[in-house]
Short mmCIF file of C-alpha atoms in Angstrom, two decimals:
data_model
loop_
_atom_site.label_atom_id
_atom_site.label_comp_id
_atom_site.label_asym_id
_atom_site.label_seq_id
_atom_site.Cartn_x
_atom_site.Cartn_y
_atom_site.Cartn_z
CA MET A 1 -2.86 -11.82 -67.03
CA SER A 2 -5.86 -13.27 -65.28
CA ILE A 3 -5.92 -16.90 -64.22
CA ARG A 4 -8.55 -17.64 -66.86
CA ASN A 5 -6.17 -16.44 -69.58
CA THR A 6 -3.10 -18.42 -68.60
CA GLY A 7 -1.77 -21.28 -70.70
CA ASN A 8 -0.22 -22.99 -67.70
CA VAL A 9 -2.54 -25.76 -66.55
CA GLN A 10 -0.93 -25.73 -63.10
CA ASP A 11 -2.37 -22.25 -62.59
CA HIS A 12 -5.84 -23.57 -63.36
CA VAL A 13 -5.37 -26.34 -60.78
CA ASP A 14 -4.30 -23.79 -58.17
CA ALA A 15 -7.31 -21.60 -58.94
CA LEU A 16 -9.69 -24.49 -58.24
CA ALA A 17 -7.74 -26.12 -55.40
CA ASP A 18 -9.69 -24.69 -52.47
CA GLU A 19 -12.97 -25.89 -53.94
CA ALA A 20 -11.57 -29.38 -54.50
CA ILE A 21 -10.15 -29.51 -50.97
CA ALA A 22 -13.57 -28.59 -49.60
CA LEU A 23 -15.09 -31.40 -51.68
CA SER A 24 -12.57 -33.91 -50.36
CA ASP A 25 -13.17 -32.89 -46.75
CA SER A 26 -16.95 -33.05 -47.22
CA VAL A 27 -16.72 -36.60 -48.61
CA TRP A 28 -14.36 -37.56 -45.76
CA ALA A 29 -17.06 -36.41 -43.30
CA VAL A 30 -19.74 -38.73 -44.77
CA PRO A 31 -17.92 -42.07 -45.27
CA GLU A 32 -20.18 -44.45 -47.21
CA LEU A 33 -19.61 -48.06 -48.20
CA CYS A 34 -19.74 -49.55 -51.69
CA TYR A 35 -22.86 -48.80 -53.72
CA ASP A 36 -24.22 -46.70 -50.86
CA GLU A 37 -22.23 -43.52 -51.65
CA VAL A 38 -25.37 -41.39 -52.03
CA GLN A 39 -24.11 -38.22 -50.35
CA SER A 40 -20.60 -38.54 -51.77
CA CYS A 41 -21.90 -38.93 -55.32
CA ALA A 42 -24.23 -35.96 -54.84
CA LEU A 43 -21.32 -33.77 -53.72
CA HIS A 44 -19.37 -34.61 -56.88
CA ARG A 45 -22.45 -34.05 -59.03
CA ARG A 46 -22.99 -30.64 -57.46
CA MET A 47 -19.44 -29.51 -58.26
CA LEU A 48 -19.66 -30.78 -61.83
CA LEU A 49 -22.92 -28.92 -62.40
CA ALA A 50 -21.48 -25.74 -60.88
CA HIS A 51 -18.76 -25.82 -63.52
CA GLY A 52 -21.04 -26.46 -66.45
CA PHE A 53 -20.44 -30.16 -67.04
CA ALA A 54 -23.26 -32.16 -68.61
CA ILE A 55 -24.21 -35.01 -66.28
CA THR A 56 -25.07 -38.58 -67.19
CA PRO A 57 -26.42 -40.23 -64.01
CA ASP A 58 -26.93 -43.87 -63.08
CA ILE A 59 -24.09 -45.21 -65.23
CA ALA A 60 -24.57 -48.94 -65.96
CA GLY A 61 -27.75 -48.78 -63.88
CA ILE A 62 -25.79 -47.90 -60.71
CA SER A 63 -27.38 -45.04 -58.79
CA THR A 64 -24.06 -43.86 -57.30
CA ALA A 65 -22.14 -43.84 -60.60
CA LEU A 66 -22.12 -40.75 -62.81
CA MET A 67 -20.26 -39.15 -65.69
CA GLY A 68 -19.72 -35.45 -66.33
CA GLU A 69 -18.55 -34.21 -69.74
CA SER A 70 -17.49 -30.88 -71.20
CA GLY A 71 -16.50 -30.11 -74.80
CA GLU A 72 -17.93 -30.92 -78.19
CA SER A 73 -15.16 -32.21 -80.46
CA GLY A 74 -11.68 -33.66 -80.49
CA PRO A 75 -10.11 -36.43 -78.38
CA VAL A 76 -11.87 -37.64 -75.23
CA ILE A 77 -9.71 -37.84 -72.10
CA ALA A 78 -11.34 -39.34 -69.00
CA PHE A 79 -10.44 -38.87 -65.36
CA LEU A 80 -11.51 -41.63 -62.98
CA GLY A 81 -12.64 -40.75 -59.46
CA GLU A 82 -13.72 -42.81 -56.46
CA TYR A 83 -15.41 -41.96 -53.17
CA ASP A 84 -16.25 -45.16 -51.27
CA ALA A 85 -15.06 -45.76 -47.70
CA LEU A 86 -14.30 -48.83 -45.58
CA PRO A 87 -16.01 -50.29 -42.49
CA GLY A 88 -14.41 -50.03 -39.07
CA LEU A 89 -11.76 -47.44 -40.00
CA ALA A 90 -13.20 -44.24 -38.57
CA ALA A 91 -10.72 -41.92 -36.87
CA ALA A 92 -10.71 -38.32 -35.69
CA ALA A 93 -9.06 -35.89 -38.09
CA GLY A 94 -5.42 -35.42 -37.15
CA SER A 95 -5.59 -38.01 -34.40
CA PHE A 96 -2.49 -39.81 -33.13
CA VAL A 97 -4.46 -42.22 -30.93
CA HIS A 98 -6.69 -45.02 -32.19
CA THR A 99 -10.09 -45.72 -30.67
CA PRO A 100 -11.54 -49.06 -31.85
CA THR A 101 -14.77 -48.57 -33.76
CA THR A 102 -17.21 -50.20 -36.13
CA LEU A 103 -17.89 -46.93 -37.94
CA ASN A 104 -16.89 -46.27 -41.55
CA GLY A 105 -13.80 -44.29 -42.46
CA HIS A 106 -11.77 -43.25 -45.49
CA GLY A 107 -8.91 -45.60 -44.72
CA CYS A 108 -7.87 -45.77 -48.38
CA GLY A 109 -8.13 -42.06 -49.14
CA HIS A 110 -10.87 -42.22 -51.73
CA ASN A 111 -12.20 -38.87 -50.56
CA LEU A 112 -8.94 -37.45 -51.91
CA LEU A 113 -8.97 -39.66 -54.99
CA GLY A 114 -12.26 -38.40 -56.34
CA ALA A 115 -11.57 -34.76 -55.51
CA ALA A 116 -8.14 -34.65 -57.18
CA SER A 117 -9.38 -36.40 -60.32
CA LEU A 118 -12.27 -33.94 -60.57
CA LEU A 119 -9.85 -31.06 -59.93
CA ALA A 120 -7.65 -32.21 -62.81
CA ALA A 121 -10.67 -32.59 -65.10
CA LEU A 122 -11.91 -29.06 -64.36
CA ALA A 123 -8.46 -27.55 -64.81
CA VAL A 124 -7.91 -29.27 -68.17
CA ARG A 125 -11.34 -28.18 -69.39
CA ASP A 126 -10.49 -24.56 -68.49
CA TRP A 127 -7.07 -24.87 -70.15
CA LEU A 128 -8.64 -26.15 -73.39
CA ALA A 129 -10.97 -23.15 -73.42
CA VAL A 130 -8.11 -20.70 -72.93
CA MET A 131 -6.01 -22.35 -75.61
CA HIS A 132 -8.98 -22.61 -78.01
CA LEU A 133 -8.20 -26.29 -78.59
CA PRO A 134 -10.71 -29.02 -79.42
CA GLY A 135 -11.13 -31.78 -76.89
CA ARG A 136 -13.62 -33.30 -74.53
CA VAL A 137 -13.01 -33.94 -70.86
CA ARG A 138 -14.92 -36.55 -68.90
CA TYR A 139 -15.04 -37.19 -65.19
CA TYR A 140 -16.32 -40.59 -64.05
CA GLY A 141 -17.55 -40.85 -60.47
CA CYS A 142 -16.97 -44.54 -59.79
CA PRO A 143 -18.49 -46.33 -56.78
CA ALA A 144 -17.54 -49.49 -54.95
CA GLU A 145 -13.85 -49.93 -55.76
CA GLU A 146 -13.44 -51.64 -52.39
CA GLY A 147 -14.59 -55.12 -53.33
CA GLY A 148 -17.64 -54.10 -55.33
CA ALA A 149 -15.95 -53.85 -58.76
CA GLY A 150 -17.92 -50.74 -59.67
CA LYS A 151 -15.80 -49.95 -62.73
CA GLY A 152 -16.06 -53.57 -63.88
CA PHE A 153 -19.85 -53.24 -64.05
CA MET A 154 -19.42 -49.87 -65.76
CA VAL A 155 -17.10 -51.44 -68.35
CA ARG A 156 -19.56 -54.29 -68.88
CA GLY A 157 -22.27 -51.69 -69.43
CA GLY A 158 -20.26 -49.83 -72.10
CA ALA A 159 -19.70 -46.70 -70.01
CA PHE A 160 -16.24 -45.98 -71.46
CA GLN A 161 -17.14 -46.17 -75.13
CA GLY A 162 -15.63 -43.29 -77.06
CA VAL A 163 -12.87 -42.59 -74.51
CA ASP A 164 -9.41 -42.20 -76.08
CA ALA A 165 -7.41 -42.43 -72.83
CA ALA A 166 -8.11 -42.62 -69.10
CA ILE A 167 -6.14 -41.13 -66.21
CA SER A 168 -6.44 -41.93 -62.51
CA TRP A 169 -4.37 -42.05 -59.33
CA HIS A 170 -4.28 -43.41 -55.80
CA PRO A 171 -3.26 -41.93 -52.43
CA SER A 172 0.07 -43.24 -51.17
CA PRO A 173 3.11 -42.27 -49.09
CA PHE A 174 4.92 -41.72 -52.43
CA CYS A 175 4.41 -39.87 -55.69
CA GLY A 176 5.11 -40.87 -59.26
CA VAL A 177 3.73 -43.21 -61.88
CA LEU A 178 1.85 -46.13 -60.36
CA PRO A 179 3.45 -49.33 -61.68
CA PRO A 180 0.88 -51.10 -63.88
CA SER A 181 0.87 -54.33 -61.93
CA SER A 182 -2.08 -55.68 -60.00
CA LEU A 183 -3.89 -58.92 -59.29
CA ALA A 184 -6.98 -60.03 -61.14
CA ASN A 185 -9.57 -60.92 -58.54
CA VAL A 186 -12.90 -62.66 -58.26
CA ARG A 187 -15.18 -62.93 -55.22
CA MET A 188 -17.43 -65.96 -54.89
CA ASP A 189 -20.01 -66.88 -52.27
CA PHE A 190 -20.34 -70.61 -51.54
CA THR A 191 -23.55 -71.64 -49.81
CA PHE A 192 -23.68 -75.17 -48.41
CA THR A 193 -27.05 -76.72 -47.58
CA GLY A 194 -27.33 -79.75 -45.30
CA ARG A 195 -29.89 -81.08 -42.86
CA ALA A 196 -30.60 -79.88 -39.34
CA ALA A 197 -30.78 -82.43 -36.51
CA HIS A 198 -30.40 -82.73 -32.75
CA ALA A 199 -26.64 -82.89 -32.35
CA ALA A 200 -26.88 -85.23 -29.32
CA ALA A 201 -30.09 -87.27 -29.76
CA ALA A 202 -29.93 -87.85 -33.52
CA PRO A 203 -26.58 -86.70 -34.97
CA HIS A 204 -26.78 -89.45 -37.61
CA LEU A 205 -29.72 -87.66 -39.20
CA GLY A 206 -27.82 -84.40 -39.64
CA ARG A 207 -25.67 -83.26 -42.53
CA SER A 208 -23.53 -80.36 -41.34
CA ALA A 209 -23.07 -77.40 -43.64
CA LEU A 210 -20.51 -76.09 -41.15
CA ASP A 211 -18.48 -79.25 -41.64
CA ALA A 212 -18.58 -78.57 -45.36
CA VAL A 213 -17.20 -75.05 -44.96
CA GLU A 214 -14.41 -76.30 -42.73
CA LEU A 215 -13.57 -79.13 -45.13
CA MET A 216 -13.44 -76.59 -47.94
CA SER A 217 -10.98 -74.51 -45.91
CA VAL A 218 -8.74 -77.54 -45.45
CA GLY A 219 -8.87 -78.34 -49.15
CA VAL A 220 -8.07 -74.78 -50.20
CA ASN A 221 -5.17 -74.68 -47.76
CA TYR A 222 -3.69 -77.74 -49.47
CA LEU A 223 -4.31 -76.05 -52.81
CA ARG A 224 -2.06 -73.16 -51.80
CA GLU A 225 0.99 -75.43 -52.22
CA HIS A 226 0.11 -75.97 -55.86
CA MET A 227 -0.53 -72.48 -57.18
CA LEU A 228 1.78 -69.67 -58.26
CA PRO A 229 3.45 -67.84 -55.35
CA THR A 230 2.02 -64.52 -56.57
CA SER A 231 -1.56 -65.84 -56.37
CA ARG A 232 -3.71 -65.26 -53.30
CA ILE A 233 -6.80 -66.86 -51.76
CA HIS A 234 -8.70 -65.30 -48.83
CA TYR A 235 -12.02 -66.15 -47.21
CA ALA A 236 -14.56 -64.87 -44.71
CA TYR A 237 -17.59 -66.48 -43.08
CA ILE A 238 -20.81 -64.75 -44.13
CA ASN A 239 -23.06 -67.23 -42.29
CA ALA A 240 -21.50 -69.78 -39.93
CA GLY A 241 -24.75 -71.68 -39.43
CA GLY A 242 -26.06 -70.30 -36.16
CA MET A 243 -25.15 -69.96 -32.50
CA ALA A 244 -26.46 -73.28 -31.11
CA PRO A 245 -23.84 -76.06 -30.94
CA ASN A 246 -26.52 -78.65 -30.17
CA VAL A 247 -28.12 -78.14 -33.60
CA VAL A 248 -26.44 -79.54 -36.70
CA GLN A 249 -25.96 -76.48 -38.90
CA ALA A 250 -28.16 -76.77 -41.97
CA GLU A 251 -26.84 -73.83 -44.01
CA THR A 252 -23.59 -71.86 -44.16
CA THR A 253 -22.09 -69.32 -46.55
CA VAL A 254 -18.43 -68.49 -47.03
CA ARG A 255 -17.02 -65.80 -49.32
CA TYR A 256 -13.76 -66.49 -51.16
CA SER A 257 -11.53 -63.98 -52.90
CA VAL A 258 -9.21 -65.50 -55.51
CA ARG A 259 -6.37 -63.44 -57.00
CA ALA A 260 -3.66 -63.96 -59.60
CA GLU A 261 -1.35 -61.74 -61.64
CA ASP A 262 -2.95 -62.82 -64.90
CA LEU A 263 -6.67 -62.81 -65.66
CA SER A 264 -6.62 -66.25 -67.29
CA GLU A 265 -4.64 -67.73 -64.39
CA MET A 266 -7.12 -66.24 -61.93
CA LEU A 267 -10.08 -67.77 -63.76
CA THR A 268 -8.33 -71.16 -63.80
CA LEU A 269 -7.54 -70.96 -60.08
CA ALA A 270 -11.15 -69.96 -59.33
CA GLU A 271 -12.36 -73.12 -61.06
CA ARG A 272 -10.03 -75.18 -58.87
CA VAL A 273 -11.51 -73.54 -55.78
CA LYS A 274 -14.98 -74.45 -57.04
CA GLN A 275 -13.86 -78.07 -57.40
CA VAL A 276 -12.64 -78.06 -53.79
CA ALA A 277 -16.08 -76.81 -52.72
CA GLN A 278 -17.74 -79.62 -54.62
CA GLY A 279 -15.45 -82.12 -52.91
CA ALA A 280 -16.29 -80.67 -49.50
CA ALA A 281 -20.00 -81.04 -50.27
CA LEU A 282 -19.48 -84.63 -51.34
CA MET A 283 -17.57 -85.50 -48.17
CA SER A 284 -20.14 -83.87 -45.88
CA GLY A 285 -23.26 -85.06 -47.65
CA THR A 286 -24.37 -81.52 -48.39
CA GLN A 287 -25.21 -79.50 -51.49
CA VAL A 288 -23.24 -76.42 -52.60
CA GLN A 289 -24.09 -73.47 -54.81
CA SER A 290 -21.56 -70.80 -55.83
CA VAL A 291 -22.27 -67.27 -57.00
CA ILE A 292 -19.74 -64.73 -58.29
CA THR A 293 -20.42 -61.40 -56.58
CA SER A 294 -17.69 -59.31 -58.23
CA GLY A 295 -14.51 -59.56 -60.24
CA VAL A 296 -11.73 -57.36 -61.61
CA ALA A 297 -9.03 -57.79 -64.22
CA ASN A 298 -5.35 -57.14 -63.73
CA LEU A 299 -3.96 -53.83 -64.97
CA LEU A 300 -2.90 -53.70 -68.61
CA PRO A 301 0.28 -51.61 -69.04
CA CYS A 302 0.49 -48.68 -71.45
CA PRO A 303 4.16 -47.60 -71.64
CA PRO A 304 3.52 -44.57 -73.92
CA LEU A 305 1.15 -43.06 -71.33
CA GLU A 306 3.44 -43.98 -68.46
CA GLU A 307 6.32 -42.16 -70.15
CA VAL A 308 4.19 -39.05 -70.60
CA MET A 309 3.13 -39.08 -66.95
CA GLN A 310 6.70 -39.67 -65.76
CA ALA A 311 7.84 -36.61 -67.71
CA SER A 312 5.02 -34.60 -66.12
CA PHE A 313 6.11 -35.60 -62.62
CA GLU A 314 9.75 -34.85 -63.33
CA GLN A 315 8.84 -31.40 -64.62
CA LEU A 316 6.60 -30.78 -61.61
CA GLY A 317 8.97 -32.01 -58.89
CA PRO A 318 7.94 -33.31 -55.45
CA PRO A 319 5.07 -31.91 -53.36
CA PRO A 320 5.71 -28.63 -51.51
CA PHE A 321 5.72 -30.03 -47.97
CA ASP A 322 7.03 -27.73 -45.23
CA ALA A 323 8.42 -28.13 -41.70
CA GLU A 324 4.95 -28.28 -40.11
CA ASP A 325 3.92 -31.04 -42.52
CA ARG A 326 7.05 -33.04 -41.67
CA ALA A 327 6.46 -32.60 -37.93
CA PHE A 328 2.89 -33.88 -38.33
CA ALA A 329 4.10 -36.86 -40.37
CA GLU A 330 6.71 -37.72 -37.72
CA LYS A 331 3.97 -37.92 -35.10
CA ILE A 332 1.98 -40.22 -37.37
CA GLN A 333 5.06 -42.40 -37.81
CA GLU A 334 5.26 -42.77 -34.03
CA THR A 335 1.95 -44.68 -34.22
CA LEU A 336 3.41 -47.07 -36.82
CA SER A 337 5.76 -49.98 -36.35
CA ALA A 338 9.31 -50.08 -37.66
CA GLU A 339 8.13 -52.90 -39.92
CA ASP A 340 5.44 -50.66 -41.44
CA ILE A 341 8.03 -48.08 -42.45
CA ALA A 342 10.60 -50.63 -43.61
CA SER A 343 7.99 -52.43 -45.70
CA ALA A 344 6.95 -49.22 -47.43
CA LEU A 345 10.55 -48.37 -48.27
CA ARG A 346 11.28 -51.86 -49.56
CA GLN A 347 8.49 -51.42 -52.09
CA ILE A 348 10.46 -48.61 -53.74
CA GLY A 349 13.87 -50.23 -53.37
CA ARG A 350 15.10 -48.22 -50.38
CA HIS A 351 16.37 -49.38 -47.00
CA THR A 352 16.33 -46.06 -45.18
CA CYS A 353 14.80 -42.63 -45.59
CA ASP A 354 15.38 -39.75 -43.18
CA ALA A 355 12.36 -37.78 -44.36
CA PRO A 356 8.90 -38.69 -42.99
CA LEU A 357 7.29 -37.49 -46.25
CA ALA A 358 8.18 -38.15 -49.86
CA ASP A 359 10.54 -35.43 -51.08
CA PHE A 360 11.29 -37.24 -54.34
CA ILE A 361 9.59 -38.63 -57.44
CA LEU A 362 9.58 -42.40 -57.83
CA PRO A 363 11.99 -43.59 -60.52
CA VAL A 364 10.81 -45.49 -63.56
CA GLY A 365 10.48 -49.21 -62.93
CA SER A 366 9.38 -49.06 -59.29
CA ARG A 367 7.31 -52.06 -58.20
CA PHE A 368 4.72 -52.22 -55.46
CA SER A 369 3.14 -55.05 -53.51
CA LEU A 370 0.30 -56.45 -55.56
CA GLY A 371 -3.30 -55.62 -54.75
CA SER A 372 -6.43 -55.52 -56.89
CA THR A 373 -8.33 -52.64 -58.46
CA ASP A 374 -11.25 -52.29 -60.82
CA VAL A 375 -9.21 -49.75 -62.77
CA GLY A 376 -7.82 -52.93 -64.30
CA ASP A 377 -11.01 -53.48 -66.30
CA VAL A 378 -10.88 -49.91 -67.61
CA SER A 379 -7.27 -50.47 -68.70
CA TRP A 380 -8.40 -53.36 -70.95
CA THR A 381 -11.03 -51.09 -72.49
CA VAL A 382 -9.04 -47.89 -73.16
CA PRO A 383 -5.36 -46.92 -72.72
CA THR A 384 -5.02 -46.09 -69.03
CA VAL A 385 -2.35 -44.64 -66.77
CA GLN A 386 -2.35 -44.10 -63.01
CA ALA A 387 -0.36 -41.92 -60.64
CA LEU A 388 0.54 -42.18 -57.00
CA GLY A 389 0.03 -39.07 -54.89
CA ALA A 390 1.97 -38.50 -51.66
CA THR A 391 -0.83 -37.77 -49.17
CA CYS A 392 0.41 -39.44 -45.97
CA ALA A 393 3.46 -40.24 -43.86
CA ILE A 394 5.88 -42.83 -45.19
CA GLY A 395 4.91 -46.21 -43.73
CA THR A 396 1.19 -45.48 -43.48
CA PRO A 397 -0.62 -48.67 -44.51
CA LEU A 398 -3.63 -48.37 -46.74
CA HIS A 399 -6.82 -49.58 -45.06
CA SER A 400 -5.69 -48.23 -41.69
CA TRP A 401 -7.04 -45.76 -39.16
CA GLN A 402 -3.88 -43.70 -39.65
CA MET A 403 -4.83 -43.18 -43.27
CA THR A 404 -8.24 -41.92 -42.19
CA ALA A 405 -6.71 -39.61 -39.58
CA GLN A 406 -4.52 -37.94 -42.22
CA GLY A 407 -7.35 -37.57 -44.75
CA THR A 408 -8.07 -33.88 -44.07
CA SER A 409 -4.54 -32.79 -43.15
CA ASP A 410 -2.43 -30.20 -44.93
CA VAL A 411 -0.24 -33.10 -46.06
CA ALA A 412 -3.20 -34.78 -47.76
CA HIS A 413 -4.41 -31.52 -49.30
CA LYS A 414 -1.00 -30.61 -50.72
CA GLY A 415 -0.50 -34.13 -52.02
CA MET A 416 -3.86 -34.25 -53.80
CA VAL A 417 -3.34 -30.85 -55.45
CA HIS A 418 0.15 -31.94 -56.50
CA VAL A 419 -1.05 -35.14 -58.14
CA ALA A 420 -3.92 -33.26 -59.80
CA LYS A 421 -1.30 -31.12 -61.50
CA ALA A 422 0.60 -34.20 -62.70
CA MET A 423 -2.59 -35.72 -64.11
CA ALA A 424 -3.61 -32.45 -65.78
CA MET A 425 -0.14 -32.02 -67.31
CA THR A 426 -0.34 -35.57 -68.66
CA ALA A 427 -3.71 -34.85 -70.26
CA ILE A 428 -2.67 -31.63 -71.98
CA ARG A 429 0.38 -33.36 -73.46
CA LEU A 430 -2.03 -35.81 -75.05
CA PHE A 431 -4.27 -33.03 -76.34
CA GLN A 432 -1.27 -31.16 -77.72
CA SER A 433 0.40 -34.19 -79.32
CA PRO A 434 -1.92 -36.46 -81.31
CA GLU A 435 1.05 -38.70 -82.08
CA LEU A 436 1.44 -39.51 -78.37
CA LEU A 437 -2.22 -40.45 -78.07
CA LYS A 438 -1.98 -42.59 -81.21
CA ALA A 439 1.10 -44.37 -79.86
CA ALA A 440 -0.82 -45.22 -76.69
CA GLN A 441 -3.79 -46.48 -78.66
CA ASP A 442 -1.61 -48.56 -80.99
CA ASP A 443 0.16 -50.15 -78.02
CA HIS A 444 -3.20 -50.92 -76.42
CA THR A 445 -4.54 -52.48 -79.61
CA GLN A 446 -1.52 -54.75 -79.98
CA ARG A 447 -1.83 -55.99 -76.40
CA LEU A 448 -5.49 -56.86 -76.90
CA LEU A 449 -4.67 -58.74 -80.09
CA ARG A 450 -2.28 -60.91 -78.10
CA THR A 451 -4.61 -61.35 -75.13
CA PRO A 452 -8.28 -60.40 -75.55
CA TYR A 453 -10.20 -59.10 -72.55
CA ILE A 454 -12.48 -61.49 -70.69
CA CYS A 455 -14.90 -59.81 -68.29
CA PRO A 456 -14.61 -61.66 -64.96
CA ILE A 457 -18.17 -60.68 -64.00
CA PRO A 458 -20.92 -62.93 -65.41
CA GLU A 459 -23.83 -61.22 -67.14
CA SER A 460 -26.14 -62.62 -64.47
CA THR A 461 -24.23 -60.91 -61.63
CA LEU A 462 -25.58 -57.55 -60.46
CA PRO A 463 -23.84 -54.99 -58.23
CA LEU A 464 -24.13 -56.14 -54.64
CA GLN A 465 -24.60 -53.46 -52.01
CA GLY A 466 -22.40 -54.08 -48.99
CA SER A 467 -20.13 -56.49 -50.89
CA CYS A 468 -17.00 -54.81 -49.54
#
């Protein structure tokens, strides 16, 4: 029986694996920041076209967002891919030594993320053809997950209309169902405008915008005592007002990121931060303007989909790592601290682990440290489930040079093919069992009736290149 005539979707994944690995490595070699993923998007487009997918470019008016679709009838299952990199995280492939750099690097593994999601989409499309089953498969190439909220703008633009369920994943030291917990997040730029003056001869004529930023920082720090312990507030200076200390700084800009477990709580906390900014302007005699640059919702759970994916992982078993893979991972672990490894294990409820790579599937109910993702906005739009794929040594932090260094390794390749199989198996269960898909959709509907979705991105806000 030829590969094209097999009813086992895992065989279809294996048949396409080398092509997907080449795609991942090619994206790794051209790391591009949010909304600037021109080459990375083109590589995904090329592979979709080669396999006969119809392309819809410029999704939501974003030049580096695209959608590929195959099929004409039946349920629509979407796979979500990403391909943006991070600044300052370049590293040589397979390196065990870090050289400080300002160059971009795939320190979150999005080169793998997009390639595995596309691999799963292609395999499921081929499986549907072999089984003569109706169904449409979509692949969404999504830019700017790292702070740019690409999927949030795509949701706002109606890109996911008609989708019955969405499947995604993220690189990790572990494999299994990604717990549906994340932090809603909004990014706001505060620009303070004062009055320049000679800091020695006429300081009384100046109104310092730098003072305003610093007063805002003090106020927000006091605010931290009076917010939920799971909430987070971070900031970065975009414009500190200049290099000359003898000039009263007339304009400054600071970017704040406000996070909370619940979307409504995040929006409330963001308003409190705005009030602190207004107080800082009042105290310093300056004016302040705030602009939301991006925002994402928290993930909305979908237990029916999570159960289907968990069953897929348990049937599949752990990734097929060998002795060479474990030796490589041990060398990576030597570059990490004991705290890095202990912290990773604590996330999954373990104190020790002799293996440097995940040789197990995460149990149901695992909980991870909370971050933010624009997949959250998709999850409020259609039933969504995410996987974790074991693509790096246990203890590897995301957003690290070690993650970049492992991005083209055999460990990463095996992990991405493994998680592509889990995602593909999840999708075919939904195509085969309409009752499972209906259960997911009914659960999703009931959650939205209790808590309607509020887009955290104002209509006036446009995607901001370089916002990561």
